[in-house]
Short mmCIF file of C-alpha atoms in Angstrom, two decimals:
data_model
loop_
_atom_site.label_atom_id
_atom_site.label_comp_id
_atom_site.label_asym_id
_atom_site.label_seq_id
_atom_site.Cartn_x
_atom_site.Cartn_y
_atom_site.Cartn_z
CA MET A 756 77.33 42.06 57.89
CA ARG A 757 80.59 40.15 57.53
CA LYS A 758 82.71 40.07 60.64
CA PRO A 759 86.08 41.82 60.53
CA LYS A 760 89.00 39.40 60.49
CA ALA A 761 92.23 39.48 62.47
CA ILE A 762 95.32 37.35 61.88
CA ILE A 763 97.30 36.66 65.06
CA VAL A 764 100.90 35.54 64.63
CA GLY A 765 101.92 33.33 67.54
CA GLY A 766 99.83 31.03 69.71
CA SER A 767 101.47 31.98 72.99
CA ILE A 768 99.61 33.22 76.05
CA ALA A 769 99.53 36.67 74.43
CA GLY A 770 98.26 35.28 71.13
CA ILE A 771 95.57 33.06 72.62
CA SER A 772 94.43 35.82 74.98
CA CYS A 773 94.23 38.22 72.06
CA ALA A 774 92.23 35.71 70.05
CA LYS A 775 89.71 35.26 72.83
CA ALA A 776 89.37 39.00 73.43
CA LEU A 777 88.83 39.73 69.75
CA ILE A 778 86.30 36.94 69.31
CA LEU A 779 84.27 38.43 72.16
CA ALA A 780 84.57 41.81 70.42
CA GLY A 781 82.90 40.34 67.35
CA TRP A 782 85.91 39.53 65.18
CA ASP A 783 86.80 36.43 63.20
CA VAL A 784 90.26 35.27 64.22
CA VAL A 785 92.97 33.15 62.63
CA VAL A 786 95.92 32.17 64.84
CA ILE A 787 99.17 31.22 63.10
CA GLU A 788 101.51 29.10 65.22
CA LYS A 789 104.58 27.20 63.99
CA THR A 790 104.48 24.61 66.79
CA ARG A 791 102.11 21.75 65.94
CA GLY A 792 101.57 20.43 69.43
CA PRO A 793 102.08 21.15 73.12
CA PRO A 794 105.72 21.86 74.06
CA ILE A 795 107.74 18.91 75.29
CA GLY A 796 111.23 18.57 76.73
CA ASN A 797 112.65 21.93 77.74
CA PRO A 798 109.61 24.09 78.55
CA THR A 799 109.77 27.85 78.19
CA GLY A 800 108.65 28.43 81.74
CA ALA A 801 108.22 26.76 85.08
CA GLY A 802 105.26 28.72 86.39
CA ILE A 803 102.91 31.60 85.75
CA ALA A 804 101.93 34.30 88.23
CA LEU A 805 98.52 35.86 87.60
CA ASN A 806 97.54 39.11 89.27
CA PRO A 807 93.87 39.82 90.15
CA LEU A 808 93.18 41.58 86.84
CA SER A 809 94.60 38.69 84.82
CA GLN A 810 92.55 36.20 86.81
CA LYS A 811 89.42 38.27 86.20
CA MET A 812 90.04 38.44 82.45
CA VAL A 813 90.92 34.76 82.07
CA LYS A 814 87.81 33.73 84.00
CA SER A 815 85.67 35.90 81.71
CA TRP A 816 87.14 34.10 78.69
CA LEU A 817 86.58 30.56 80.00
CA HIS A 818 83.46 28.46 79.46
CA GLN A 819 84.16 27.00 82.91
CA PRO A 820 85.24 29.94 85.13
CA ASP A 821 85.89 27.63 88.09
CA LEU A 822 88.65 25.89 86.12
CA LEU A 823 91.19 28.57 86.96
CA HIS A 824 90.41 28.32 90.67
CA ASN A 825 90.72 24.54 90.59
CA ILE A 826 94.18 24.44 88.99
CA THR A 827 95.91 27.35 90.73
CA LEU A 828 97.10 28.26 94.20
CA PRO A 829 96.90 31.68 95.85
CA LEU A 830 100.24 33.29 96.64
CA THR A 831 99.77 35.11 99.92
CA ILE A 832 103.41 35.99 100.65
CA GLY A 833 106.59 36.86 98.83
CA GLN A 834 109.64 35.85 100.85
CA ASN A 835 113.03 37.26 99.92
CA ARG A 836 116.14 35.88 101.61
CA ALA A 837 119.85 36.47 101.31
CA VAL A 838 122.27 33.56 101.22
CA ASP A 839 125.66 33.59 102.88
CA ARG A 840 127.92 31.71 100.46
CA GLU A 841 130.36 30.81 103.23
CA LYS A 842 127.84 29.52 105.74
CA ASN A 843 125.08 28.21 103.46
CA ILE A 844 122.42 29.98 105.48
CA CYS A 845 119.56 32.24 104.46
CA GLY A 846 118.64 35.49 106.17
CA TYR A 847 116.41 38.74 101.33
CA THR A 848 115.39 38.49 96.38
CA GLY A 849 116.78 37.31 93.14
CA TYR A 850 116.22 35.27 90.00
CA CYS A 851 118.44 32.41 88.93
CA ALA A 852 118.68 31.52 85.25
CA TRP A 853 118.46 27.81 85.99
CA ARG A 854 114.86 26.63 86.16
CA GLY A 855 113.02 23.37 86.58
CA VAL A 856 109.87 21.64 87.77
CA PHE A 857 110.16 19.23 90.69
CA ASP A 858 107.32 16.67 90.64
CA PHE A 859 106.68 15.11 94.04
CA SER A 860 103.04 14.16 93.46
CA GLU A 861 103.76 10.48 94.01
CA ASN A 862 106.06 10.91 96.98
CA GLU A 863 104.85 13.81 99.09
CA ASN A 864 106.37 12.44 102.30
CA SER A 865 109.88 11.84 100.97
CA GLU A 866 112.90 12.97 102.93
CA THR A 867 113.57 15.62 100.28
CA ILE A 868 110.10 17.15 100.60
CA GLN A 869 110.16 17.04 104.38
CA GLY A 870 113.50 18.82 104.32
CA ILE A 871 112.41 21.59 101.94
CA ARG A 872 109.22 22.19 103.92
CA LYS A 873 111.32 22.57 107.05
CA ALA A 874 113.66 25.04 105.35
CA TYR A 875 110.75 26.96 103.80
CA PRO A 876 107.82 26.72 106.27
CA GLU A 877 105.54 28.85 104.05
CA LEU A 878 106.11 26.68 100.98
CA GLY A 879 102.95 26.46 98.91
CA ASN A 880 101.59 29.80 100.07
CA GLY A 881 103.88 32.17 98.23
CA VAL A 882 106.96 32.81 96.15
CA HIS A 883 110.35 32.15 97.75
CA VAL A 884 113.44 33.67 96.16
CA ASP A 885 116.98 33.32 97.51
CA LEU A 886 119.77 35.62 96.40
CA GLY A 887 123.45 34.87 96.78
CA PRO A 888 126.43 36.95 95.62
CA GLY A 889 127.40 36.13 92.05
CA THR A 890 124.39 33.89 91.43
CA HIS A 891 121.92 36.30 89.87
CA THR A 892 121.59 36.69 86.12
CA GLY A 893 120.16 39.50 84.31
CA ASP A 894 112.01 38.47 78.48
CA SER A 895 113.88 35.03 78.53
CA ALA A 896 114.90 32.57 75.83
CA THR A 897 115.34 28.90 76.67
CA MET A 898 118.50 27.06 75.67
CA LYS A 899 119.39 23.40 75.80
CA VAL A 900 121.91 22.30 78.39
CA SER A 901 124.50 19.55 78.46
CA SER A 902 125.15 17.02 81.21
CA ASP A 903 128.40 18.82 82.05
CA MET A 904 126.54 22.11 82.52
CA ILE A 905 124.04 20.43 84.83
CA LYS A 906 126.81 18.78 86.83
CA LYS A 907 128.57 22.11 87.29
CA MET A 908 125.29 23.73 88.32
CA HIS A 909 124.74 21.02 90.95
CA GLN A 910 128.23 21.62 92.33
CA GLU A 911 127.57 25.35 92.58
CA ALA A 912 124.22 24.72 94.25
CA GLU A 913 125.90 22.72 97.01
CA LYS A 914 128.29 25.60 97.67
CA ILE A 915 125.70 28.37 97.69
CA TRP A 916 122.21 27.26 98.68
CA VAL A 917 120.87 25.73 101.86
CA PRO A 918 121.26 21.92 101.76
CA GLU A 919 117.52 21.28 101.52
CA PHE A 920 117.22 23.50 98.46
CA ALA A 921 120.35 22.07 96.87
CA ARG A 922 118.90 18.57 97.22
CA VAL A 923 115.69 19.57 95.43
CA ILE A 924 117.78 21.06 92.62
CA LYS A 925 119.80 17.84 92.22
CA GLU A 926 116.64 15.69 92.13
CA THR A 927 114.86 17.91 89.58
CA LYS A 928 114.64 16.20 86.21
CA GLU A 929 115.49 18.08 83.01
CA PRO A 930 116.49 21.48 84.38
CA PHE A 931 116.73 24.15 81.72
CA LEU A 932 118.46 27.47 81.32
CA ASN A 933 116.91 30.84 80.52
CA LEU A 934 118.81 33.65 78.86
CA MET A 935 117.40 36.96 80.09
CA TYR A 936 116.84 39.97 77.87
CA ASP A 937 114.67 43.00 77.35
CA CYS A 938 114.78 45.99 75.00
CA ASP A 939 114.36 49.71 75.29
CA PRO A 940 110.65 50.61 75.31
CA LEU A 941 109.14 51.35 71.92
CA THR A 942 107.63 54.73 71.15
CA GLN A 943 104.71 53.15 69.32
CA ILE A 944 103.16 49.69 69.18
CA TYR A 945 100.96 49.85 66.09
CA TRP A 946 101.41 50.71 62.42
CA ASP A 947 98.42 50.91 60.05
CA ASN A 948 96.47 47.73 60.86
CA VAL A 949 99.33 45.91 62.62
CA VAL A 950 99.62 45.99 66.41
CA LEU A 951 102.17 44.39 68.75
CA ILE A 952 101.16 42.83 72.06
CA GLY A 953 102.91 40.80 74.73
CA ASP A 954 106.66 40.23 74.50
CA ALA A 955 106.61 41.41 70.88
CA ALA A 956 105.68 44.86 72.17
CA HIS A 957 107.62 44.96 75.42
CA PRO A 958 110.02 42.12 76.29
CA ILE A 959 110.73 42.39 79.99
CA THR A 960 113.09 40.73 82.41
CA PRO A 961 111.38 38.34 84.85
CA HIS A 962 112.32 40.14 88.05
CA CYS A 963 108.80 41.49 88.63
CA ALA A 964 106.79 38.46 87.41
CA ARG A 965 104.96 40.73 84.99
CA SER A 966 105.29 39.37 81.43
CA THR A 967 102.15 37.19 81.42
CA ASN A 968 100.06 39.81 83.18
CA MET A 969 101.17 42.48 80.70
CA ALA A 970 100.24 40.24 77.77
CA ILE A 971 96.78 39.48 79.15
CA ALA A 972 96.15 43.17 79.86
CA ASP A 973 97.29 44.04 76.32
CA ALA A 974 94.80 41.57 74.84
CA ALA A 975 91.93 42.64 77.08
CA VAL A 976 92.40 46.36 76.38
CA LEU A 977 92.77 45.74 72.64
CA GLY A 978 89.54 43.75 72.55
CA LYS A 979 87.60 46.43 74.41
CA CYS A 980 88.99 49.21 72.19
CA LEU A 981 88.04 47.34 69.02
CA GLU A 982 84.58 46.64 70.44
CA ARG A 983 84.09 50.32 71.38
CA TRP A 984 85.20 51.84 68.08
CA GLY A 985 84.16 49.13 65.63
CA PRO A 986 86.13 47.98 62.56
CA GLU A 987 85.25 51.13 60.64
CA ASN A 988 87.29 53.15 63.15
CA LEU A 989 90.28 50.81 63.42
CA HIS A 990 92.84 53.60 63.63
CA SER A 991 91.01 55.21 66.57
CA ALA A 992 90.77 51.85 68.34
CA LEU A 993 94.48 51.13 67.96
CA GLU A 994 95.38 54.69 68.97
CA GLU A 995 93.36 54.32 72.18
CA HIS A 996 94.93 50.93 72.87
CA GLN A 997 98.39 52.44 72.48
CA SER A 998 97.56 55.44 74.67
CA VAL A 999 96.33 53.14 77.45
CA ARG A 1000 99.05 50.50 77.37
CA LEU A 1001 102.26 52.20 76.26
CA PRO A 1002 102.77 54.45 79.33
CA VAL A 1003 102.20 51.47 81.62
CA THR A 1004 104.42 48.95 79.86
CA THR A 1005 107.22 51.50 79.38
CA LYS A 1006 107.50 52.19 83.10
CA GLN A 1007 107.19 48.50 84.00
CA VAL A 1008 109.95 47.41 81.60
CA LEU A 1009 112.34 50.06 82.90
CA HIS A 1010 111.51 49.28 86.54
CA SER A 1011 112.10 45.56 86.03
CA ARG A 1012 115.41 46.32 84.34
CA ARG A 1013 116.46 48.49 87.28
CA VAL A 1014 115.49 45.81 89.78
CA GLY A 1015 117.60 43.32 87.83
CA GLN A 1016 120.60 45.64 87.86
CA ILE A 1017 120.26 46.10 91.61
CA LYS A 1018 120.01 42.37 92.25
CA LEU A 1019 123.06 41.79 90.05
CA GLY A 1020 125.01 44.12 92.27
CA LEU A 1021 125.68 46.52 89.39
CA PRO A 1022 126.35 50.17 90.19
CA THR A 1023 123.54 52.59 89.40
CA PRO A 1024 123.68 56.39 89.28
CA ASP A 1025 121.82 56.84 92.56
CA ARG A 1026 123.00 53.97 94.74
CA GLU A 1027 125.92 51.77 95.69
CA PRO A 1028 126.09 48.16 94.41
CA PHE A 1029 123.55 46.01 96.24
CA ASP A 1030 124.83 43.39 98.69
CA PRO A 1031 122.01 41.14 99.96
CA ASN A 1032 123.93 40.27 103.11
CA THR A 1033 124.42 43.85 104.27
CA ALA A 1034 121.45 45.64 102.71
CA SER A 1035 119.13 47.59 104.97
CA PRO A 1036 115.32 47.35 104.79
CA GLU A 1037 115.37 50.69 102.97
CA ASP A 1038 117.80 49.31 100.39
CA CYS A 1039 115.47 46.38 99.76
CA GLU A 1040 112.28 48.44 99.45
CA ILE A 1041 112.55 48.80 95.67
CA LEU A 1042 112.73 45.01 95.29
CA LYS A 1043 109.21 44.50 96.58
CA GLN A 1044 106.62 43.55 93.97
CA ARG A 1045 104.31 46.37 95.04
CA ARG A 1046 106.92 48.96 94.09
CA LEU A 1047 106.29 48.13 90.42
CA PRO A 1048 104.59 51.07 88.65
CA PHE A 1049 100.88 50.43 88.06
CA PHE A 1050 101.15 47.30 90.22
CA ASP A 1051 97.40 46.99 90.91
CA ASP A 1052 96.15 49.38 88.23
CA VAL A 1053 92.99 48.47 86.32
CA PRO A 1054 92.49 50.37 83.05
CA SER A 1055 89.17 52.23 83.11
CA ILE A 1056 88.12 50.53 79.87
CA LEU A 1057 88.20 47.18 81.71
CA GLU A 1058 86.28 48.30 84.81
#
C-alpha cells in the first residue's frame, strides 16, 4: 500500500516535530520552508524551555536519545525578583522584550561572570526573571534594532537593573527585540484535511514559557491520532486531535495573557494593578509557572 502523504508548511520546531511524529505514524512527509539555511544574525529566540513531556517526546524521536541530555541543563528553580528603580536592588517576575545571548565560554572567570554569579547565586540551575516598574512588555516577532536603540536600552538598564546584570547586558553582542502578541483562541483548528499546530493554531505570549511545549504536544498528539485512526479515517483523527488539544491550548493562551497583563501593571476586573515592590505572596501566586492550566498534564493518548 502507498503511504499517505502530508505537506507541512514551515520548518520550525512545530513543523519538524510534526514531521517526525507523522513519519513514525507511517506517513510520507514533505516540509516546505522558505529559509534555506540555519538562521543567522538576529535569532528568533534566546532559549527553549522543555517540560518533562516535551523531553520524553523529543527523546523518542531522536536516533541518539542521550543527545538531548548532553546539550541541555535541568532547571530546578524559578526565581522571581522585584527591582527597586530608585535603589537598583532586587527583592519577585517579568519578561523584557530585549533579548540576547551572552557567550562566556572562553572567559568563564571574567570579572563580569564573577559579578553576575554573585548577584544570582543559583545561576545555571534555573530561570531568573527580574521585574521593574515600567520595564515589562506585553507569540513574539523579532525586529531589527539600531545602534541608537541599543544605546538607549543600555542607559535604561543602568538605571533599573542591578549593576552586575546591567554589565552583562552591555557586553552582550547583537541584542535583539521581540514584539509580543497573541490572539483570541480559535474555536477550531482543522478544516477538511488541513490542520493548524504550534503558533499557527495558538500564538501565545511568552510569560509562561509554553510555546515550544505546546507545539511539541500538538505534533505528538496529531501523530498518535493519525496512527490510531489510519488515513481512511482522517476526519475522525483530526476531530480527536482537536478535542484533545483545543481545550488545553485555549486555557493556556488566556492564562498567559492574564499573567502578562498583571506583570504590566494593567488593571483587571478582579484585582488592583500589580506592583512588584509591594505585592504580597498571595498577589504573586498566579505568576508561578505551576499555576498554568494543565501544567503537568499528559494526554492519555501519549501515556
